[in-house]
Coordinates of C-alpha atoms and ligand atoms in Angstrom, one line a residue:
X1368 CA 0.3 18.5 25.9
X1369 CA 3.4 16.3 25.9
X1370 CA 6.3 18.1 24.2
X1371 CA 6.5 16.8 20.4
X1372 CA 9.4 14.2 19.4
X1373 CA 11.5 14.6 16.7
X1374 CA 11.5 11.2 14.8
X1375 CA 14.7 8.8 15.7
X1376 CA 18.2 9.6 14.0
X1377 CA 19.4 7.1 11.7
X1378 CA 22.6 6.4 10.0
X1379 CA 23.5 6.5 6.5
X1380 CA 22.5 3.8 4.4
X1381 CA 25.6 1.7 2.4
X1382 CA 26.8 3.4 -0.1
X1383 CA 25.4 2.4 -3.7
X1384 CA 24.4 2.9 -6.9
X1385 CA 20.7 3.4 -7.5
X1386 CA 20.0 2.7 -11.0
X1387 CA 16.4 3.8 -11.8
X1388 CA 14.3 1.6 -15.2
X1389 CA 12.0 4.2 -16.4
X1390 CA 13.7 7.0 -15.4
X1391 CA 11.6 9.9 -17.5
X1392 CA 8.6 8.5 -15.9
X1393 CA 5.8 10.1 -13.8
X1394 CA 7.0 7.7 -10.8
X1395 CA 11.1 8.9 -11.0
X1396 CA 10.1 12.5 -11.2
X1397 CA 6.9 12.8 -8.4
X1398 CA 8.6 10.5 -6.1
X1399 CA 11.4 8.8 -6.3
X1400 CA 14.0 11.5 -6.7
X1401 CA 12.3 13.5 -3.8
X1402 CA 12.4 11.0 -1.6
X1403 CA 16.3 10.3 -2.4
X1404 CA 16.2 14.3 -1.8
X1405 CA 14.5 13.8 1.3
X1406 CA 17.3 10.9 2.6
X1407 CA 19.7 13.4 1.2
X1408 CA 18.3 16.6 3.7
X1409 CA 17.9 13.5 6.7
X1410 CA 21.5 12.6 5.9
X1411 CA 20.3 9.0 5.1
X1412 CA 21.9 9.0 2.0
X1413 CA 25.3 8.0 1.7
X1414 CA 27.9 9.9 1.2
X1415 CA 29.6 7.2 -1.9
X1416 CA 26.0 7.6 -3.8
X1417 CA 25.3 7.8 -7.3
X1418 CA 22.1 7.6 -9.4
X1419 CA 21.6 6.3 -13.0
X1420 CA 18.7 6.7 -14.9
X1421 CA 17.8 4.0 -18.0
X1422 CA 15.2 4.8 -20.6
X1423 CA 14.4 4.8 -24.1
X1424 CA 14.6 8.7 -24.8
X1425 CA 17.8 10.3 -26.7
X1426 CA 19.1 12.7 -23.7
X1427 CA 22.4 13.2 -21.9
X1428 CA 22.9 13.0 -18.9
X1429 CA 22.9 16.5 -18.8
X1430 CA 19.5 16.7 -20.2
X1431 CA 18.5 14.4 -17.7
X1432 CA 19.7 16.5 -14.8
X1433 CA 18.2 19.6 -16.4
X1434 CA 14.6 18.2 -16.1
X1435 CA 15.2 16.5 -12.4
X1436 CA 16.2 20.1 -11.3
X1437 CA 13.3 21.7 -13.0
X1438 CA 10.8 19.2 -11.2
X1439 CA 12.3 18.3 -8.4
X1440 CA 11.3 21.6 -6.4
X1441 CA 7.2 20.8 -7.7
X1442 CA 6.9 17.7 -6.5
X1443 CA 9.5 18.4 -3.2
X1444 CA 7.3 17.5 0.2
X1445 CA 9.3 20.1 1.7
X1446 CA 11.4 23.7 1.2
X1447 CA 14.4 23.0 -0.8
X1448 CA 17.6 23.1 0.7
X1449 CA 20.1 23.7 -2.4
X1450 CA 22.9 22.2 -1.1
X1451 CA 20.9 18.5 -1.0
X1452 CA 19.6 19.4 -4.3
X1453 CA 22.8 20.1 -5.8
X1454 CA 24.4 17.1 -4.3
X1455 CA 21.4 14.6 -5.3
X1456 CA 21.7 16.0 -8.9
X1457 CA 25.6 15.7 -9.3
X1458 CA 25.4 11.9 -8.6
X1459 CA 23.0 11.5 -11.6
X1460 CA 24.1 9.8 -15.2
X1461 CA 21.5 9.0 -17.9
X1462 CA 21.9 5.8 -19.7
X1463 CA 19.9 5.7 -23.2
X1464 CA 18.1 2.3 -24.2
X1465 CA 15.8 -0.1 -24.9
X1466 CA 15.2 -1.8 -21.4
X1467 CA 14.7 -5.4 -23.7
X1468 CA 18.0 -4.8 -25.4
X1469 CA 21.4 -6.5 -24.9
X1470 CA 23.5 -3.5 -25.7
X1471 CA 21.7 -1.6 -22.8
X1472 CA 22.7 -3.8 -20.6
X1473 CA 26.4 -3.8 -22.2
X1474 CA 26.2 0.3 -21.9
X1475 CA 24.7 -0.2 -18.4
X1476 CA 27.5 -2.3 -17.2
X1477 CA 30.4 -0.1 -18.5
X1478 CA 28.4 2.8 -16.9
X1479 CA 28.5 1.1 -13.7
X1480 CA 31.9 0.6 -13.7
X1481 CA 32.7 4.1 -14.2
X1482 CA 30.3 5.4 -12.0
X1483 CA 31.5 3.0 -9.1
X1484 CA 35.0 4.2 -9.8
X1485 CA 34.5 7.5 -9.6
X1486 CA 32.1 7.6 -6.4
X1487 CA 33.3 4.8 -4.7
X1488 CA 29.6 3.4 -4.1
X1489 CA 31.8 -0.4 -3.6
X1490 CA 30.1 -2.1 -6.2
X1491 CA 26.4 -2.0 -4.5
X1492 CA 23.9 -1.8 -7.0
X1493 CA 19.7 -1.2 -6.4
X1494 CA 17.7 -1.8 -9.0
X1495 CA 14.6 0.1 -9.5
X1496 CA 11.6 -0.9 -11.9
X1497 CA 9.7 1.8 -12.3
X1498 CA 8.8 1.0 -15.9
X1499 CA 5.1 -0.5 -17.0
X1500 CA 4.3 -4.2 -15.6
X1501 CA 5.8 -5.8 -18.8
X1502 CA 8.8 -4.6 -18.3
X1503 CA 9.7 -6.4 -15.1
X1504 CA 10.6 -10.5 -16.4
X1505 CA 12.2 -8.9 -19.1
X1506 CA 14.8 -6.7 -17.4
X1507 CA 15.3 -9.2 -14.4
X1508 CA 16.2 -11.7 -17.4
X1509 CA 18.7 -9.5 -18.8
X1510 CA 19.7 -8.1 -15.4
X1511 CA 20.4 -12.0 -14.6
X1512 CA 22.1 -13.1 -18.0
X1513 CA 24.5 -9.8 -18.3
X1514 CA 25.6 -10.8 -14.8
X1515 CA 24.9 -7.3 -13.9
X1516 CA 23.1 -8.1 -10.8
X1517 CA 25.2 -11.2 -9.5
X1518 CA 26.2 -11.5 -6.0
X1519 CA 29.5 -12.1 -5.4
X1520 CA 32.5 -11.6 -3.8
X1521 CA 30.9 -8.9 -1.4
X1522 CA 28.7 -6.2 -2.6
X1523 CA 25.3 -6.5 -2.6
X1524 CA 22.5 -6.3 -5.4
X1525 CA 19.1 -5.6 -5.2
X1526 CA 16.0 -4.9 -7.4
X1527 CA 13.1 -3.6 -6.4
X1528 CA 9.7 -4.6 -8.3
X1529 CA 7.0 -1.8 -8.7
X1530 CA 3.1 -3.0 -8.4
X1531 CA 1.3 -4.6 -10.0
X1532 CA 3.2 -7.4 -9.1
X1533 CA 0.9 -10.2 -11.5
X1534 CA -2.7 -9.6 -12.5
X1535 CA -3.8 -12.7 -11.0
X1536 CA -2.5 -15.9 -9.0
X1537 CA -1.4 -17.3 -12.3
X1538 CA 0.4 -14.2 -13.5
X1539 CA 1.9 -13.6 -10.0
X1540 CA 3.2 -16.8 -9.7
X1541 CA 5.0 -17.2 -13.5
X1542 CA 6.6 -13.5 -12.1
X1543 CA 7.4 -15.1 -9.1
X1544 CA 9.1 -18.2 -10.6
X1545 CA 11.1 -16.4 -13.3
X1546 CA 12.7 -13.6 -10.5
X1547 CA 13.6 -16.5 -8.5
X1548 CA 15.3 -18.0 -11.1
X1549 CA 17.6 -14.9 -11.7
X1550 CA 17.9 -13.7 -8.3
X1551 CA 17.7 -15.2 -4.7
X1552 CA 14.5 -13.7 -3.0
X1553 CA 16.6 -11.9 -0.2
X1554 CA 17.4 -9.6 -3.7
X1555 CA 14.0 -8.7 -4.5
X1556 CA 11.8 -6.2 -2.8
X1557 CA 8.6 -5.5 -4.1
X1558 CA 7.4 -2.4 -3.2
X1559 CA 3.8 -1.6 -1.4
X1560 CA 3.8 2.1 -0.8
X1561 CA 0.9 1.3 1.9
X1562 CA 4.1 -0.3 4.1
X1563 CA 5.8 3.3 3.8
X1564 CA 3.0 5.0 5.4
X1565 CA 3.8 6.0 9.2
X1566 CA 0.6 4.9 10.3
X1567 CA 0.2 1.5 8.6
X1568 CA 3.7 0.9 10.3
X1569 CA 2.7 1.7 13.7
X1570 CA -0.5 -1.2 13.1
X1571 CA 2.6 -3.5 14.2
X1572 CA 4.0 -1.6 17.2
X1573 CA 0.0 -0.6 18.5
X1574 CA -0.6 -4.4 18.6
X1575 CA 2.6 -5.6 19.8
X1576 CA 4.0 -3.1 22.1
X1577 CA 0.9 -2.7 24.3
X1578 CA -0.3 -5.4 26.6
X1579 CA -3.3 -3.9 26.2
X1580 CA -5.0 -5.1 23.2
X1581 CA -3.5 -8.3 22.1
X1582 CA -5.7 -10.2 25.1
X1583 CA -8.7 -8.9 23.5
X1584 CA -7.9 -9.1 20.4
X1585 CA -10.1 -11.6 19.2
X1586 CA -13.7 -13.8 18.4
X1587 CA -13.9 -13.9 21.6
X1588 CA -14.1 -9.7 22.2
X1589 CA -14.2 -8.7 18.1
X1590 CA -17.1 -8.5 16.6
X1591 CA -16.1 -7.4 13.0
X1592 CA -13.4 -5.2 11.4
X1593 CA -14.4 -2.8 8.7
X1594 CA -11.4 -1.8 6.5
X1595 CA -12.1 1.2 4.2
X1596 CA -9.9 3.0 1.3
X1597 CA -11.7 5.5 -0.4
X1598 CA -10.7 8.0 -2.6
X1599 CA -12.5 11.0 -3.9
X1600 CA -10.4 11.2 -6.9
X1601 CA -11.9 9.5 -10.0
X1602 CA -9.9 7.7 -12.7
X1603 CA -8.7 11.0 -14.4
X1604 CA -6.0 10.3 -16.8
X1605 CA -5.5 7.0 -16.0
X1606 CA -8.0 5.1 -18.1
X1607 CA -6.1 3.2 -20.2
X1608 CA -4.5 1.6 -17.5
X1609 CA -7.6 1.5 -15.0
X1610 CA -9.8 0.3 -17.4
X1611 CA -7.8 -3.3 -17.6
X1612 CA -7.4 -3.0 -13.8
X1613 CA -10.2 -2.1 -11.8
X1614 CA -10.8 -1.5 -8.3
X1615 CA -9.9 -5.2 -7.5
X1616 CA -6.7 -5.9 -8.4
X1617 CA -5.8 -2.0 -8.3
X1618 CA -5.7 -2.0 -4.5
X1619 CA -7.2 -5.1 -2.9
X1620 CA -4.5 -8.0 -3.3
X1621 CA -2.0 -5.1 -2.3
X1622 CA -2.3 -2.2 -0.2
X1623 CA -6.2 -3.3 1.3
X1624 CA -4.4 -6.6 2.1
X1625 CA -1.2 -5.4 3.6
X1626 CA -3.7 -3.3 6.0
X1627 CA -5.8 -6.6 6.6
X1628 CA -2.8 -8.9 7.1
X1629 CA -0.6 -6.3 10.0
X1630 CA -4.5 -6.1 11.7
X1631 CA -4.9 -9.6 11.5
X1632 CA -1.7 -11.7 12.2
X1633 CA -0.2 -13.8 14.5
X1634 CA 2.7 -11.9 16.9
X1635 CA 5.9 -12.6 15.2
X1636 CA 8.7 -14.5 17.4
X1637 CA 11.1 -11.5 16.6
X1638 CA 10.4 -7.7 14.8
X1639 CA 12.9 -9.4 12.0
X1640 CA 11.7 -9.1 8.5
X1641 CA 11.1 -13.0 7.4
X1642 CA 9.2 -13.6 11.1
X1643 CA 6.8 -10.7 10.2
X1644 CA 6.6 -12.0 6.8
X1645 CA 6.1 -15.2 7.4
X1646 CA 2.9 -14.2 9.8
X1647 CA 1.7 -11.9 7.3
X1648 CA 1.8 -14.5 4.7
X1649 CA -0.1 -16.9 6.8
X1650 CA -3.3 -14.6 7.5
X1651 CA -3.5 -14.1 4.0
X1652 CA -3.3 -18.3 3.4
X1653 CA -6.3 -18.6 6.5
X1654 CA -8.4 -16.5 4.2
X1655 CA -11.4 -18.3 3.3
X1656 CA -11.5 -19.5 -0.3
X1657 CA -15.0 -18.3 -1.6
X1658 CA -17.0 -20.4 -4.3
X1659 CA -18.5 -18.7 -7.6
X1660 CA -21.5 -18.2 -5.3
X1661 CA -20.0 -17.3 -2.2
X1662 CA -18.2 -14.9 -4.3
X1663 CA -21.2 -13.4 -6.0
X1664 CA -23.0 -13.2 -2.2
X1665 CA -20.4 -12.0 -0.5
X1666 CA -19.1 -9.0 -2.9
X1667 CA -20.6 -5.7 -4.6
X1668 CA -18.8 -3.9 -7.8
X1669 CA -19.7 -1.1 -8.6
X1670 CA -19.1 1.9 -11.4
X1671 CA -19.2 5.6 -10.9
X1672 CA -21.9 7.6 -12.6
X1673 CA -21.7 11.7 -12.5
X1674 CA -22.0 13.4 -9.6
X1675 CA -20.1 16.1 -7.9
X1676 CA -17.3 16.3 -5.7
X1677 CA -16.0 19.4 -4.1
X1678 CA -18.4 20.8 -5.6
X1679 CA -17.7 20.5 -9.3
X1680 CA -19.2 18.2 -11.3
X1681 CA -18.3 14.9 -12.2
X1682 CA -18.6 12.9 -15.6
X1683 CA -19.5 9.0 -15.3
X1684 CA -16.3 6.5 -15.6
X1685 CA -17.5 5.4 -19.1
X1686 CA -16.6 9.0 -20.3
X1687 CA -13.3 8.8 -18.9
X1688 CA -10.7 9.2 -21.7
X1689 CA -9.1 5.7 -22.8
X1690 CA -12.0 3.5 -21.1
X1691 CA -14.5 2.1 -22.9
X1692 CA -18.2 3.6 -23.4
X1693 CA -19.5 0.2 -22.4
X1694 CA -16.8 -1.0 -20.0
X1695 CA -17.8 -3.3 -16.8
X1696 CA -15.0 -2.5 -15.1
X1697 CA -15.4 -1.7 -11.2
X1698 CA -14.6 1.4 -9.9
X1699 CA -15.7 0.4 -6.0
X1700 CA -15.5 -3.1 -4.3
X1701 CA -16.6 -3.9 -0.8
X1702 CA -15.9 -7.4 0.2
X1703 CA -16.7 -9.8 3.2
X1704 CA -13.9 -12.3 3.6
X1705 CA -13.6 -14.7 6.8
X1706 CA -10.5 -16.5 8.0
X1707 CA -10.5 -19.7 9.3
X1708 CA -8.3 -19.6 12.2
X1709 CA -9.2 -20.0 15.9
X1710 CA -8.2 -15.9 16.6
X1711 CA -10.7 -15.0 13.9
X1712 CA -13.4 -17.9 13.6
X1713 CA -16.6 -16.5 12.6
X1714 CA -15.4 -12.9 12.9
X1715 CA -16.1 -11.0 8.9
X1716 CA -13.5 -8.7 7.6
X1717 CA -15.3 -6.1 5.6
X1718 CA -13.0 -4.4 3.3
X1719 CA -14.3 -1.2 0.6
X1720 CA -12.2 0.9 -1.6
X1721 CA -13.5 3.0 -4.4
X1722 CA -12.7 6.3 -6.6
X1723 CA -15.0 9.2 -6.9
X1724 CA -16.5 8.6 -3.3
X1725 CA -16.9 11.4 -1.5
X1726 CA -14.1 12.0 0.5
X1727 CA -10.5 10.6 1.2
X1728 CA -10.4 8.1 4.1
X1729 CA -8.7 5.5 4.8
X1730 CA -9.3 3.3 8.2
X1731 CA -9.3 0.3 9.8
X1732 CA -12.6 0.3 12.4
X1733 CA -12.3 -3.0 14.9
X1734 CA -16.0 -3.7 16.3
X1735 CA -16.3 -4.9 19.4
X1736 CA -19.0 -7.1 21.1
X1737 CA -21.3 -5.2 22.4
X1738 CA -21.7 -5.0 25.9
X1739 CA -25.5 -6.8 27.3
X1740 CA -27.7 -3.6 27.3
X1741 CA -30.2 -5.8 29.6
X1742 CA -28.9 -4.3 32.8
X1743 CA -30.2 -1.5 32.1
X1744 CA -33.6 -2.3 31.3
X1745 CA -35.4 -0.7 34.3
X1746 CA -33.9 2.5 32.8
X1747 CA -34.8 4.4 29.7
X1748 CA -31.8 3.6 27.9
X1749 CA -32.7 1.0 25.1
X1750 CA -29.4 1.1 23.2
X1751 CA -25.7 1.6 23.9
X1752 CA -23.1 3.3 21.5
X1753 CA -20.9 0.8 19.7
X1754 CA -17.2 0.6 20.6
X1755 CA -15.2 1.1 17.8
X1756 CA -11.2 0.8 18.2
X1757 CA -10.5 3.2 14.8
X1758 CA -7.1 3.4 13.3
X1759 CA -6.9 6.2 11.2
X1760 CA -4.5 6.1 8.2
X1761 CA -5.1 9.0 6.1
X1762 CA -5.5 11.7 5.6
X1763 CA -6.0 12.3 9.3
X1764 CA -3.8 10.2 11.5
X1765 CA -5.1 8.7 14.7
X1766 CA -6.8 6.6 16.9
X1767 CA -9.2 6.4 18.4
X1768 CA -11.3 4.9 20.8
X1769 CA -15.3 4.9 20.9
X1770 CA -17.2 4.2 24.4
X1771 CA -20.3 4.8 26.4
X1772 CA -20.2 7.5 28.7
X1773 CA -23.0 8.6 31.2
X1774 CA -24.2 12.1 30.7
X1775 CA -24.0 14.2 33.7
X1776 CA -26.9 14.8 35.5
X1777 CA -29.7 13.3 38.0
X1778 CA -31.0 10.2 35.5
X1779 CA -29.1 7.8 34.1
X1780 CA -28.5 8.5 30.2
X1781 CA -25.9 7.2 27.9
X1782 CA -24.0 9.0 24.9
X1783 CA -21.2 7.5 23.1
X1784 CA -18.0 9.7 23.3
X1785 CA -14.5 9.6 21.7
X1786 CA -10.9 9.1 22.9
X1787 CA -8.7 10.0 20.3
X1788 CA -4.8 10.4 19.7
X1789 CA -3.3 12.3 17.0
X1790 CA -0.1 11.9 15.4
X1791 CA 0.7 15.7 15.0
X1792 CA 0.0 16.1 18.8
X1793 CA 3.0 13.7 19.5
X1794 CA 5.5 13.8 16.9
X1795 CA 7.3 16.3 14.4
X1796 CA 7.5 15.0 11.4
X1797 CA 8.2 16.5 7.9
X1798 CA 5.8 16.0 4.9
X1799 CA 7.2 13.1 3.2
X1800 CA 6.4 10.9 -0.5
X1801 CA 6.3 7.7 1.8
X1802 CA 9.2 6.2 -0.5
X1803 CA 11.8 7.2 2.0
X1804 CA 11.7 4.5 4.4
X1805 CA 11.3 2.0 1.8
X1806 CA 14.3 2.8 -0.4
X1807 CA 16.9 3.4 3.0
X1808 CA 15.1 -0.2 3.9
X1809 CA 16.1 -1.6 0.4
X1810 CA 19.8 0.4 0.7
X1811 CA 20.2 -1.4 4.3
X1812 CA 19.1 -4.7 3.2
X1813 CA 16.2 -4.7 5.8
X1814 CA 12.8 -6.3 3.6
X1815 CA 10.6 -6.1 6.9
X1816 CA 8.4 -4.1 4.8
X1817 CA 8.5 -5.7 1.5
X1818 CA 6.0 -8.5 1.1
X1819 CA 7.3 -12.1 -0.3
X1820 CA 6.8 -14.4 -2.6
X1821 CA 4.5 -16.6 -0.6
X1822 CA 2.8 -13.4 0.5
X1823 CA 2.0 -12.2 -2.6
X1824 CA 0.6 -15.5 -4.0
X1825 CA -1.3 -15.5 -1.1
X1826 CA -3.4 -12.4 -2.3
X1827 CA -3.7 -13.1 -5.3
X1828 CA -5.4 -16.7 -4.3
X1829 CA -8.1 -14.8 -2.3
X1830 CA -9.2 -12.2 -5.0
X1831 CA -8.7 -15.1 -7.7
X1832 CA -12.3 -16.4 -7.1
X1833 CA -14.2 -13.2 -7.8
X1834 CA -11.7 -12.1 -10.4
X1835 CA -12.8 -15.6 -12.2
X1836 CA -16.6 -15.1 -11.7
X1837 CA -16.7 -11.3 -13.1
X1838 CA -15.1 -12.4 -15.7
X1839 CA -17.7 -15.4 -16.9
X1840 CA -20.7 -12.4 -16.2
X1841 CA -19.6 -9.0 -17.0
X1842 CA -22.6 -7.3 -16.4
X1843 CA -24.2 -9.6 -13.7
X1844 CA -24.6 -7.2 -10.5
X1845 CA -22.5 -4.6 -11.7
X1846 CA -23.8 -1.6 -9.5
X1847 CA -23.3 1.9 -10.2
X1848 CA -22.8 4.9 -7.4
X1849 CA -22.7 9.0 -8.0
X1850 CA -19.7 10.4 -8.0
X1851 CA -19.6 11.9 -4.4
X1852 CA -21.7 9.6 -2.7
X1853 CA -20.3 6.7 0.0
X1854 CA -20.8 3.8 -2.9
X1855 CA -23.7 1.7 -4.2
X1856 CA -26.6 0.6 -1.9
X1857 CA -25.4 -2.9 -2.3
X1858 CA -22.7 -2.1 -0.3
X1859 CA -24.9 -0.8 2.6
X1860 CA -26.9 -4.5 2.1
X1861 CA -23.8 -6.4 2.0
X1862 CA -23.3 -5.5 5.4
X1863 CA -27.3 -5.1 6.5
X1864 CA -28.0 -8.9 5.8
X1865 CA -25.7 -9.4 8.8
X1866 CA -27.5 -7.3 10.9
X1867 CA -24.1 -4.1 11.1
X1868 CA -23.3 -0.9 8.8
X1869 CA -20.5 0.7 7.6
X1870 CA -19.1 3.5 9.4
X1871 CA -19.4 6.8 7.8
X1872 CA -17.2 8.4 4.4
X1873 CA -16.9 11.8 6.0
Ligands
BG6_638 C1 -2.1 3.1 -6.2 C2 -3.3 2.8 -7.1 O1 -1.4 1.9 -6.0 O2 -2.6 3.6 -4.9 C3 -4.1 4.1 -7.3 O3 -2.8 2.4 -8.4 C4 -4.5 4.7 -6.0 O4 -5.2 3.9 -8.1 C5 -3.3 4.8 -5.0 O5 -5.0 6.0 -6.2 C6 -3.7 5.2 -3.6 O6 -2.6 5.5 -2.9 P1 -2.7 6.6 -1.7 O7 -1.4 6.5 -1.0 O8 -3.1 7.9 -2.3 O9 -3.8 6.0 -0.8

């Protein structure tokens, strides 16, 4: 076994203020602040750093740092190192106020000046929205009228947008327009966690940095790609907000997309941020635009009923607290999609996600042709494995390659066999939230990860089209699953009526 690497050594990121909307939130406490902890342990953070937190609770700033060092250590991804701790925590001030109000802004700005004063952080400001979707136009309007995030003269300013960027194309594209009108769009970076995960990273640098695959990698030698994100958690607390979501919009135009477009795009001229996004953006505009029928034909919704996972029993979605005892809404969506390009012409992309399925997995499985079994007709072997290229995103991280091998012996007989490389055999790597990349990316102005504009829109114009027809019929082909199973039936036919199956939810 190869001796394990230690990942690369970075340098500090520029030094800045990191002013945090929503700071009591679930988001600040689970992972923002360990991640900055984690920079902090990396020495990724900078030295001149200092972190304000804006919300609408009466607290000092005391207060403030009294909770972050009582949670910090829970949600830590890794054994606390004091000294980070203590030096994260001293560069944090609490800023009380209505994020839609002038006079926080007013309070902000005077805060800033202090702050930048004191810790020499040279006027850099990051902006992060971790508040509820409404909140976003509003504070990038009063970010952009109280001047607070102009550029000038220097130092740089940058806001970071949470998801859901938009509920639909329409939505999307009035956020769009007003953050552009504010700020220029080399200021905004809005955030996909997916694009923080290691593996969904290394999609890029297993396609582009190996002559291997990119000759094959085509309708030429592809037969289909199966992208799956399933989760075996169900909608838990989260009802009021996942009850106006869905499965949909929750993950597809986003994360199931940022998998599909890195699979799926053109090689970039250079590994430079508006190159890759440029490509990305231009998969996602060679998606196919489906018709109300099309959309019907080629998608399956479906809703969790009870069933048990892990062993403990499950109640159905409608008795989720906060959603509604009648609701439509989709817990699971499986989706053909086609792009019209010559790379992928006639090749489907089947995508899946769900809750309450019965176990974790997320992959991207590429098909390829199969090869002509008729050479070996004068043999018993009627059938050959299928080859399967299998990236394996979490919560096991791999790939993996599936073949035909000949079993050993006098006769000729066939069993498919597995090559398979695993992250943890190769590399040494510390548990992280996979918000650490992202924000030192923000703090060192690289958005190679952070989807655009056009990107964005481009998402939301695929999933438009079954977004509009579930909406005009409710209840027409709404399927429902058990908890713990691999999804509805439909699912399994979606892909049957094209003659191929899903790999397995194991
Ligand atoms: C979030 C969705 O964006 O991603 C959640 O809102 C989902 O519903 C989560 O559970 C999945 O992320 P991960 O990293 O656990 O796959």
């Amino acid at each position: 076994m190869n001796r394990k690497t230690a990942p690369t050594r970075a340098k500090p990121a520029d030094p800045c203020c990191f002013v945090i909307f929503g700071a009591t939130g679930d988001l600040t406490h689970r992972l923002l602040v360990p991640a900055l902890y984690n920079l902090a342990v990396e020495g990724l953070l900078p030295e001149a750093f200092a972190l304000l937190g804006v919300a609408r609770s009466e607290m000092s700033s005391e207060a403030f740092r009294a909770d972050l060092a009582k949670t910090l250590p829970k949600f830590a991804t890794r054994d606390i190192d004091q000294r980070a701790v203590d030096r994260v925590l001293a560069s944090v001030t609490y800023v009380q106020g209505d994020p839609d109000d002038n006079a926080t802004y007013e309070r902000l700005g005077r805060e800033l000046e202090r702050v930048e004063g004191e810790r020499q952080t040279k006027g850099n400001r990051l902006f992060y929205l971790a508040t509820p979707p409404a909140g976003f136009a509003p504070i990038g309007r009063h970010l952009g009228n109280s001047g607070l995030a102009r550029e000038e003269d220097g130092p740089w300013r940058r806001v970071v947008i949470e998801k859901p960027f938009g509920t639909d194309l329409a939505s999307a594209r009035a956020l769009n327009q007003e953050l552009l009108s504010i700020l220029k769009e080399d200021q905004i970076f809005r955030i996909d966690h997916y694009l923080g995960k290691e593996t969904v990273q290394n999609i890029l640098v297993l396609r582009f940095a190996n002559g291997l695959f990119e000759p094959i990698w085509n309708r030429d030698h592809i037969d289909h790609v199966q992208i799956t994100v399933a989760e075996s958690l169900t909608v838990g607390r989260r009802g009021a907000y996942y009850d106006g979501t869905g499965a949909l919009r929750d993950m597809v135009p986003n994360h199931l997309f940022q998998l599909l477009s890195l699979i799926a795009m053109e090689p970039p001229s250079r590994f430079a941020a508006d190159a890759v996004r440029a490509e990305k953006a231009q998969l996602l505009d060679a998606v196919q635009l489906v018709d109300r029928d099309e959309a019907l034909r080629n998608a399956v919704r479906g809703q969790y009923g009870e069933g048990i996972i892990d062993n403990k029993p499950v109640e159905p979605y409608r008795r989720t607290p906060n959603v509604a005892a009648d609701s439509t809404t989709e817990t699971y969506v499986a989706l053909k999609l086609m792009i019209d390009n010559w790379r992928w012409a006639n090749v489907p992309f089947y995508l899946r996600t769900g809750k309450a399925l019965s176990a974790k997995q997320s992959e991207v499985a590429i098909k390829f042709k199969q090869a002509p079994v008729a050479m070996f007709r004068d043999t018993p072997i009627d059938r050959l494995a299928e080859n399967f290229l299998v990236i394996g995103i979490q919560p096991n991280e791999f790939i993996g390659l599936e073949f035909n091998a000949k079993i050993p012996g006098p006769s000729i007989a066939i069993r498919g066999v597995g090559m398979t490389f695993k992250y943890q055999d190769y590399f040494d790597t510390a548990p992280s939230t996979g918000y650490e990349t992202l924000i030192y990316d923000c703090m060192i102005g690289d958005a190679i990860l952070y989807p655009r504009a056009d990107g964005i829109e481009a998402g939301w114009r695929v999933v438009q089209p079954f977004l509009d027809v579930w909406r005009e019929q409710p209840d027409k082909d709404l399927a429902t699953y058990r908890a713990g199973s691999e999804g509805p039936k439909e699912a399994d036919a979606l892909l049957a009526k094209d003659g191929r199956r899903w790999r397995p939810i194991a």
